[in-house]
Tab-separated table of C-alpha atoms and ligand atoms in Angstrom:
chain	number	residue	atom	x	y	z
C	1404	MET	CA	16.876	-35.583	35.863
C	1405	ARG	CA	18.620	-33.383	38.083
C	1406	ASP	CA	21.411	-33.947	40.076
C	1407	LEU	CA	19.867	-36.100	43.209
C	1408	PRO	CA	21.776	-37.243	46.184
C	1409	SER	CA	22.791	-40.616	46.045
C	1410	ARG	CA	21.455	-41.546	49.172
C	1411	ILE	CA	19.792	-40.244	51.583
C	1412	SER	CA	19.354	-40.596	55.611
C	1413	VAL	CA	15.696	-41.502	57.099
C	1414	ARG	CA	14.780	-40.942	60.505
C	1415	GLU	CA	12.019	-43.340	61.622
C	1416	VAL	CA	9.545	-41.248	63.994
C	1417	GLY	CA	6.426	-43.630	64.196
C	1418	PRO	CA	6.954	-44.527	68.150
C	1419	ARG	CA	7.207	-40.774	68.594
C	1420	ASP	CA	4.853	-39.325	66.018
C	1421	GLY	CA	2.792	-42.222	65.410
C	1422	LEU	CA	1.979	-43.076	68.612
C	1423	GLN	CA	1.130	-39.836	70.333
C	1424	ASN	CA	-1.595	-39.892	67.878
C	1425	GLU	CA	-3.070	-43.391	68.515
C	1426	HIS	CA	-5.079	-44.835	71.570
C	1427	PRO	CA	-2.633	-45.486	74.011
C	1428	VAL	CA	-0.746	-49.096	73.721
C	1429	PRO	CA	0.939	-50.863	76.192
C	1430	THR	CA	4.356	-50.164	76.893
C	1431	GLU	CA	5.960	-53.518	76.026
C	1432	ALA	CA	4.066	-53.245	72.772
C	1433	LYS	CA	6.267	-49.767	71.899
C	1434	ILE	CA	9.363	-51.522	72.917
C	1435	GLU	CA	8.537	-54.401	70.412
C	1436	LEU	CA	7.944	-51.818	67.625
C	1437	ILE	CA	10.838	-49.663	67.982
C	1438	SER	CA	13.204	-52.913	68.370
C	1439	ARG	CA	11.547	-54.140	65.281
C	1440	LEU	CA	12.605	-50.883	63.694
C	1441	GLY	CA	15.997	-51.248	64.759
C	1442	ALA	CA	16.481	-54.563	62.856
C	1443	THR	CA	15.200	-52.951	59.615
C	1444	GLY	CA	18.331	-51.176	58.433
C	1445	VAL	CA	17.221	-47.467	59.758
C	1446	ARG	CA	19.608	-45.530	61.481
C	1447	ARG	CA	17.633	-43.215	63.093
C	1448	ILE	CA	14.792	-43.654	65.249
C	1449	GLU	CA	12.888	-40.933	67.085
C	1450	ALA	CA	11.698	-42.838	70.261
C	1451	VAL	CA	9.894	-40.890	72.591
C	1452	SER	CA	8.858	-37.737	73.716
C	1453	PHE	CA	9.786	-36.325	77.204
C	1454	VAL	CA	6.492	-34.129	77.599
C	1455	ARG	CA	3.662	-33.560	80.480
C	1456	PRO	CA	1.997	-36.964	80.710
C	1457	ASP	CA	-1.359	-35.186	81.453
C	1458	ALA	CA	-0.634	-33.488	78.406
C	1459	ILE	CA	-0.046	-36.533	76.183
C	1460	PRO	CA	-0.735	-39.896	77.820
C	1461	GLN	CA	0.552	-41.830	75.152
C	1462	MET	CA	4.371	-40.618	76.025
C	1463	ALA	CA	3.747	-40.897	79.936
C	1464	ASP	CA	5.746	-44.425	80.085
C	1465	ALA	CA	8.684	-42.357	77.811
C	1466	ASP	CA	11.314	-43.784	80.513
C	1467	GLN	CA	10.000	-47.409	80.691
C	1468	VAL	CA	10.011	-47.332	76.523
C	1469	TRP	CA	13.357	-46.351	76.719
C	1470	ALA	CA	14.894	-48.638	79.707
C	1471	GLY	CA	13.238	-51.349	77.336
C	1472	VAL	CA	14.692	-50.967	74.116
C	1473	ALA	CA	17.497	-53.251	73.319
C	1474	ARG	CA	19.321	-50.557	71.357
C	1475	ALA	CA	20.855	-51.971	67.993
C	1476	PRO	CA	24.117	-51.221	66.829
C	1477	GLY	CA	24.747	-48.810	64.396
C	1478	VAL	CA	21.490	-47.292	65.311
C	1479	SER	CA	20.919	-43.933	66.945
C	1480	TYR	CA	17.789	-42.925	69.202
C	1481	SER	CA	16.426	-39.291	69.696
C	1482	ALA	CA	13.983	-37.832	71.823
C	1483	LEU	CA	11.679	-34.681	71.180
C	1484	VAL	CA	11.458	-32.405	74.385
C	1485	PRO	CA	9.054	-29.325	74.175
C	1486	ASN	CA	10.814	-27.131	76.974
C	1487	LEU	CA	13.632	-27.384	79.360
C	1488	ARG	CA	12.136	-29.419	81.683
C	1489	GLY	CA	11.867	-32.076	79.076
C	1490	ALA	CA	15.134	-31.753	78.301
C	1491	VAL	CA	16.317	-32.511	81.587
C	1492	ARG	CA	14.205	-35.727	81.572
C	1493	ALA	CA	15.833	-36.977	77.980
C	1494	LEU	CA	19.529	-36.212	79.032
C	1495	ASP	CA	18.842	-37.906	82.483
C	1496	ALA	CA	17.708	-40.570	80.418
C	1497	GLY	CA	20.856	-40.791	78.350
C	1498	PHE	CA	19.623	-39.471	75.106
C	1499	THR	CA	22.667	-37.998	73.339
C	1500	GLU	CA	20.495	-36.529	70.551
C	1501	ILE	CA	17.430	-34.305	71.318
C	1502	GLU	CA	14.878	-32.315	69.337
C	1503	ALA	CA	13.226	-29.432	70.650
C	1504	VAL	CA	10.146	-28.108	68.966
C	1505	VAL	CA	8.403	-24.803	68.284
C	1506	SER	CA	5.593	-23.912	65.686
C	1507	ALA	CA	6.126	-20.930	63.692
C	1508	SER	CA	2.728	-19.996	64.258
C	1509	ASP	CA	1.750	-18.588	67.898
C	1510	THR	CA	-1.731	-19.832	67.749
C	1511	HIS	CA	-0.219	-23.248	67.236
C	1512	ASN	CA	2.263	-23.091	69.632
C	1513	ARG	CA	0.194	-22.053	72.356
C	1514	LYS	CA	-1.891	-24.793	71.857
C	1515	ASN	CA	1.006	-27.607	71.712
C	1516	VAL	CA	2.989	-26.040	74.333
C	1517	ARG	CA	1.229	-23.140	76.419
C	1518	ARG	CA	3.879	-20.433	75.343
C	1519	SER	CA	4.205	-17.906	72.470
C	1520	THR	CA	6.631	-18.968	69.932
C	1521	ALA	CA	9.169	-16.241	71.069
C	1522	GLU	CA	8.868	-17.632	74.858
C	1523	SER	CA	9.436	-21.268	73.143
C	1524	LEU	CA	12.418	-19.966	72.058
C	1525	ASP	CA	14.153	-18.249	74.986
C	1526	ASP	CA	13.424	-21.707	76.931
C	1527	ILE	CA	14.918	-23.373	73.712
C	1528	ALA	CA	18.247	-21.327	74.011
C	1529	ALA	CA	18.281	-22.690	77.369
C	1530	VAL	CA	17.739	-26.374	75.916
C	1531	ILE	CA	20.258	-26.239	73.306
C	1532	ALA	CA	22.827	-24.774	76.101
C	1533	LEU	CA	22.179	-27.733	78.633
C	1534	ALA	CA	22.533	-30.174	75.405
C	1535	HIS	CA	25.975	-28.893	74.751
C	1536	GLU	CA	27.048	-28.860	78.459
C	1537	ARG	CA	26.231	-32.676	78.958
C	1538	GLY	CA	27.580	-33.712	75.615
C	1539	ALA	CA	24.301	-34.203	73.435
C	1540	ALA	CA	23.078	-32.841	70.425
C	1541	CYS	CA	19.966	-30.618	69.555
C	1542	GLN	CA	17.877	-30.399	66.557
C	1543	VAL	CA	15.372	-27.693	66.794
C	1544	ILE	CA	11.997	-28.376	64.662
C	1545	VAL	CA	10.234	-25.692	63.342
C	1546	SER	CA	6.504	-26.905	63.298
C	1547	THR	CA	3.527	-25.066	60.941
C	1548	ALA	CA	6.624	-24.588	58.492
C	1549	TRP	CA	4.253	-24.505	55.911
C	1550	GLY	CA	0.961	-23.430	57.273
C	1551	CYS	CA	-1.071	-23.769	60.496
C	1552	PRO	CA	-4.006	-25.249	60.974
C	1553	TYR	CA	-5.632	-22.349	63.031
C	1554	GLU	CA	-4.009	-19.169	61.310
C	1555	GLY	CA	-3.464	-20.448	57.583
C	1556	ASP	CA	-0.367	-19.744	55.696
C	1557	VAL	CA	2.413	-18.332	57.978
C	1558	PRO	CA	4.913	-16.175	56.175
C	1559	GLU	CA	7.969	-17.745	54.819
C	1560	GLU	CA	10.013	-14.766	57.191
C	1561	ARG	CA	8.560	-16.147	60.145
C	1562	VAL	CA	9.589	-19.415	59.134
C	1563	LEU	CA	13.025	-18.488	58.532
C	1564	GLY	CA	13.301	-16.106	61.685
C	1565	VAL	CA	12.544	-18.859	63.942
C	1566	ALA	CA	15.045	-21.130	62.471
C	1567	ALA	CA	17.480	-18.360	61.973
C	1568	ARG	CA	17.117	-17.253	66.391
C	1569	ALA	CA	17.373	-21.330	66.546
C	1570	ILE	CA	20.651	-21.232	64.823
C	1571	ALA	CA	22.021	-18.227	66.521
C	1572	ASP	CA	21.602	-19.494	69.646
C	1573	GLY	CA	23.649	-22.977	68.749
C	1574	ALA	CA	21.508	-25.500	66.875
C	1575	ASP	CA	22.888	-28.628	65.528
C	1576	SER	CA	20.079	-28.656	62.895
C	1577	VAL	CA	16.894	-27.466	61.961
C	1578	SER	CA	14.101	-29.771	60.699
C	1579	PHE	CA	11.118	-28.072	59.126
C	1580	GLY	CA	7.739	-29.577	60.410
C	1581	ASP	CA	4.441	-29.735	57.562
C	1582	THR	CA	2.611	-30.284	60.690
C	1583	THR	CA	-0.702	-31.067	58.540
C	1584	GLY	CA	-0.042	-31.631	55.168
C	1585	MET	CA	0.018	-28.092	53.642
C	1586	ALA	CA	3.138	-28.091	52.091
C	1587	THR	CA	3.348	-28.680	48.130
C	1588	PRO	CA	6.755	-28.915	46.019
C	1589	GLY	CA	6.541	-25.299	45.036
C	1590	ARG	CA	6.454	-24.227	48.367
C	1591	VAL	CA	9.041	-26.683	49.566
C	1592	TRP	CA	11.569	-25.672	46.554
C	1593	SER	CA	11.151	-21.778	47.911
C	1594	LEU	CA	11.453	-22.273	51.807
C	1595	ALA	CA	13.983	-24.830	51.680
C	1596	GLY	CA	15.493	-23.191	48.689
C	1597	SER	CA	15.720	-20.093	50.881
C	1598	PHE	CA	16.540	-21.907	54.338
C	1599	ARG	CA	19.961	-23.626	52.742
C	1600	MET	CA	20.696	-19.966	51.060
C	1601	ALA	CA	20.841	-18.271	54.289
C	1602	HIS	CA	22.470	-21.158	56.427
C	1603	PRO	CA	24.516	-23.412	54.132
C	1604	GLY	CA	26.632	-24.725	56.744
C	1605	THR	CA	23.197	-26.020	58.797
C	1606	PRO	CA	21.919	-29.551	57.926
C	1607	LEU	CA	18.239	-29.388	57.424
C	1608	ASN	CA	15.722	-32.560	57.895
C	1609	LEU	CA	12.114	-32.153	56.386
C	1610	HIS	CA	9.382	-33.886	58.203
C	1611	PHE	CA	6.317	-33.946	55.679
C	1612	HIS	CA	2.779	-35.483	56.710
C	1613	ASN	CA	0.718	-36.979	53.852
C	1614	THR	CA	-2.583	-35.003	55.118
C	1615	ARG	CA	-2.952	-33.910	51.712
C	1616	GLY	CA	-1.150	-36.577	49.265
C	1617	THR	CA	1.685	-34.365	48.350
C	1618	GLY	CA	3.943	-36.042	50.989
C	1619	LEU	CA	6.410	-37.965	48.526
C	1620	ALA	CA	5.880	-35.025	45.653
C	1621	ASN	CA	7.365	-32.631	48.201
C	1622	VAL	CA	10.165	-35.350	48.852
C	1623	LEU	CA	11.097	-35.388	45.133
C	1624	ALA	CA	11.028	-31.349	45.539
C	1625	ALA	CA	13.319	-31.369	48.286
C	1626	LEU	CA	15.850	-34.070	46.687
C	1627	GLU	CA	16.204	-31.715	43.733
C	1628	LEU	CA	17.222	-29.280	45.841
C	1629	GLY	CA	19.801	-31.536	47.393
C	1630	VAL	CA	17.888	-32.406	50.749
C	1631	ALA	CA	19.071	-35.809	51.711
C	1632	ASP	CA	17.125	-36.058	55.238
C	1633	PHE	CA	13.705	-36.685	55.620
C	1634	ASP	CA	11.384	-38.048	58.489
C	1635	ALA	CA	9.073	-40.518	58.053
C	1636	SER	CA	6.983	-43.116	60.144
C	1637	VAL	CA	6.186	-46.629	59.512
C	1638	GLY	CA	2.869	-47.189	58.213
C	1639	GLY	CA	2.409	-43.923	57.764
C	1640	LEU	CA	1.454	-43.930	61.299
C	1641	GLY	CA	1.084	-40.381	63.224
C	1642	GLY	CA	-0.923	-37.029	63.318
C	1643	CYS	CA	-0.665	-34.372	66.140
C	1644	PRO	CA	-3.302	-34.031	69.132
C	1645	TYR	CA	-3.418	-30.423	68.717
C	1646	ALA	CA	-4.305	-30.068	64.936
C	1647	PRO	CA	-7.468	-31.391	64.218
C	1648	GLY	CA	-7.848	-33.499	60.901
C	1649	ALA	CA	-3.927	-34.343	60.804
C	1650	THR	CA	-2.841	-37.644	59.796
C	1651	GLY	CA	0.238	-39.274	60.058
C	1652	ASN	CA	3.637	-38.734	57.987
C	1653	ILE	CA	4.777	-39.973	55.076
C	1654	ALA	CA	4.940	-43.863	55.377
C	1655	THR	CA	8.484	-44.861	55.609
C	1656	GLU	CA	8.112	-48.028	53.292
C	1657	GLU	CA	7.047	-45.908	50.657
C	1658	LEU	CA	9.840	-43.540	50.707
C	1659	VAL	CA	12.293	-46.484	50.787
C	1660	HIS	CA	10.118	-47.924	47.798
C	1661	MET	CA	10.437	-44.848	45.769
C	1662	VAL	CA	14.144	-43.676	46.497
C	1663	GLU	CA	15.237	-46.958	46.367
C	1664	ASP	CA	13.964	-47.613	42.300
C	1665	MET	CA	15.829	-44.410	41.484
C	1666	GLY	CA	18.800	-45.727	42.807
C	1667	ILE	CA	18.910	-43.268	45.865
C	1668	GLY	CA	19.984	-45.287	49.040
C	1669	THR	CA	18.569	-45.636	52.338
C	1670	GLY	CA	20.102	-48.624	53.835
C	1671	ILE	CA	16.854	-49.707	54.582
C	1672	ASP	CA	15.758	-53.292	54.232
C	1673	LEU	CA	11.936	-52.874	52.388
C	1674	GLY	CA	10.860	-56.302	53.217
C	1675	ALA	CA	11.939	-56.014	56.808
C	1676	MET	CA	10.296	-52.411	56.965
C	1677	ILE	CA	7.012	-53.752	55.149
C	1678	ASP	CA	6.508	-56.261	58.064
C	1679	ALA	CA	7.374	-53.674	60.669
C	1680	ALA	CA	4.408	-51.599	59.187
C	1681	ALA	CA	2.104	-54.690	59.571
C	1682	ALA	CA	3.287	-54.944	63.196
C	1683	ALA	CA	2.752	-51.340	63.788
C	1684	GLU	CA	-1.041	-52.087	62.054
C	1685	ARG	CA	-1.398	-55.080	64.613
C	1686	ILE	CA	0.035	-53.215	67.330
C	1687	VAL	CA	-2.530	-49.879	66.879
C	1688	GLY	CA	-5.440	-51.931	65.798
C	1689	ARG	CA	-6.326	-49.953	63.089
C	1690	THR	CA	-5.626	-50.006	59.243
C	1691	LEU	CA	-2.606	-47.421	58.540
C	1692	PRO	CA	-3.021	-45.564	55.630
C	1693	SER	CA	0.410	-46.748	53.809
C	1694	GLN	CA	-0.481	-48.154	50.349
C	1695	VAL	CA	2.915	-50.017	50.222
C	1696	LEU	CA	1.809	-52.056	52.860
C	1697	ARG	CA	-1.172	-52.934	51.240
C	1698	ALA	CA	-0.193	-53.438	47.368
C	1699	GLY	CA	3.266	-54.896	48.353
C	1700	PRO	CA	6.836	-53.792	46.387
C	1701	ARG	CA	6.066	-52.955	42.839
C	1702	THR	CA	7.888	-56.640	41.669
C	1703	ARG	CA	5.219	-57.934	43.653
C	1704	THR	CA	3.708	-60.691	41.302
C	1705	ILE	CA	0.355	-62.596	41.958
C	1706	PRO	CA	-0.213	-66.063	40.798
C	1707	ALA	CA	-1.375	-65.804	36.534
S	963	COA	N1	7.381	-33.339	81.181
S	963	COA	C1	7.142	-33.524	82.542
S	963	COA	N2	6.495	-32.711	83.374
S	963	COA	C2	6.593	-31.236	82.813
S	963	COA	C3	7.072	-30.783	81.724
S	963	COA	C4	7.700	-31.881	80.797
S	963	COA	N3	8.446	-31.975	79.851
S	963	COA	N4	7.033	-30.041	81.578
S	963	COA	C5	6.478	-29.378	82.431
S	963	COA	N5	6.177	-29.807	83.548
S	963	COA	C6	5.605	-30.164	84.534
S	963	COA	C7	6.170	-29.282	85.631
S	963	COA	O1	7.087	-29.623	86.447
S	963	COA	C8	5.249	-28.967	86.679
S	963	COA	O2	4.699	-29.762	87.376
S	963	COA	P1	3.991	-29.079	89.097
S	963	COA	O3	2.887	-28.527	88.970
S	963	COA	O4	4.346	-30.581	89.646
S	963	COA	O5	5.178	-28.199	89.276
S	963	COA	C9	3.782	-28.701	85.799
S	963	COA	O6	4.150	-29.579	84.369
S	963	COA	C10	3.815	-27.139	84.829
S	963	COA	O7	5.076	-26.613	84.009
S	963	COA	P2	4.701	-25.391	83.168
S	963	COA	O8	5.958	-25.091	83.065
S	963	COA	O9	3.854	-25.053	83.524
S	963	COA	O10	4.459	-26.740	82.059
S	963	COA	P3	2.755	-26.630	80.830
S	963	COA	O11	1.819	-26.795	81.952
S	963	COA	O12	2.410	-24.911	80.598
S	963	COA	O13	2.633	-27.367	80.096
S	963	COA	C11	4.074	-28.579	78.418
S	963	COA	C12	3.877	-27.203	78.914
S	963	COA	C13	4.757	-28.071	77.322
S	963	COA	C14	4.825	-29.382	79.255
S	963	COA	C15	2.980	-29.040	77.731
S	963	COA	O14	2.398	-28.259	77.062
S	963	COA	C16	2.991	-30.392	76.821
S	963	COA	O15	3.670	-31.229	77.496
S	963	COA	N6	3.095	-30.301	75.707
S	963	COA	C17	3.428	-31.361	74.897
S	963	COA	C18	2.632	-31.125	73.291
S	963	COA	C19	3.425	-32.284	72.503
S	963	COA	O16	3.972	-33.178	72.786
S	963	COA	N7	2.932	-32.251	71.238
S	963	COA	C20	3.062	-33.351	70.197
S	963	COA	C21	4.214	-32.927	69.876
S	963	COA	S1	4.897	-31.637	68.626
S	964	ZN	ZN1	4.885	-34.377	63.175
């Protein structure tokens, strides 16, 4: 086996990416889920997004959710923002880490935030400047990085161009989002590899959806490149409201289950994450796709 990172950093995105695509759940239930996640050992949680409440009613109570969360020591919480107005709201709410999102594909960006990619990039330059002025860090998430549900393949040069522009404007880190699960391992090697060659000093996060069953294979491909920062959602919650057929992220407990058995640390207690996934399932009232939630860890035994 090639040299793999000895540990990875996991950002739990279920409360944002997950819940934005479920039937709205009560504010209290969101607070309960975020609080439970804060006790699993995960060190980063994307808690909410500050978007138009009529565009995504599921996030309309972002301020109340954030105010209600008992912040766990050692956990950093972040918020996703689609524009400058969202960044102002997030910073006013006290977030010190924000994620500004832009799609590499124009069509998806217009569906998502009603702007061209170029218009969003101009706005994001102002988002980054404002975040820095207020002492906060800003990651730029490049969505549809491995393809767009409307346009199909998105040329790698276009994705890298969007990332390069964000870095030139001061982005502290970049994330590539596989919005609708179009990545496969070879494509991960190609795009993430090219990015790392071009921007060796910029931290890279990868955000995979398991829409076509390649999520954990993509993680393994990325580990082989030395990438050590991944998004995942508890239970496999998630999707994209502007991408028909989209499904959840890779499930956090499946990611932990796989990499810990390979000797790669996450700091996450697998049992606690599986319990949180069971709670997430109760909260959203539907069966979630996580197979580790169904089957338990590989060493679970049943009475003979
Ligand atoms: N939060 C709350 N309100 C916002 C807002 C934000 N982030 N951004 C804009 N608004 C308000 C403006 O204040 C304005 O209100 P007013 O009419 O009372 O003055 C109104 O919305 C229109 O502003 P505009 O700049 O024209 O925004 P828009 O209508 O083009 O919407 C977005 C753009 C980005 C706000 C909207 O498309 C959106 O929220 N998209 C989120 C998509 C998402 O979350 N996708 C999943 C995550 S990737
Ligand atoms: Zn996503």
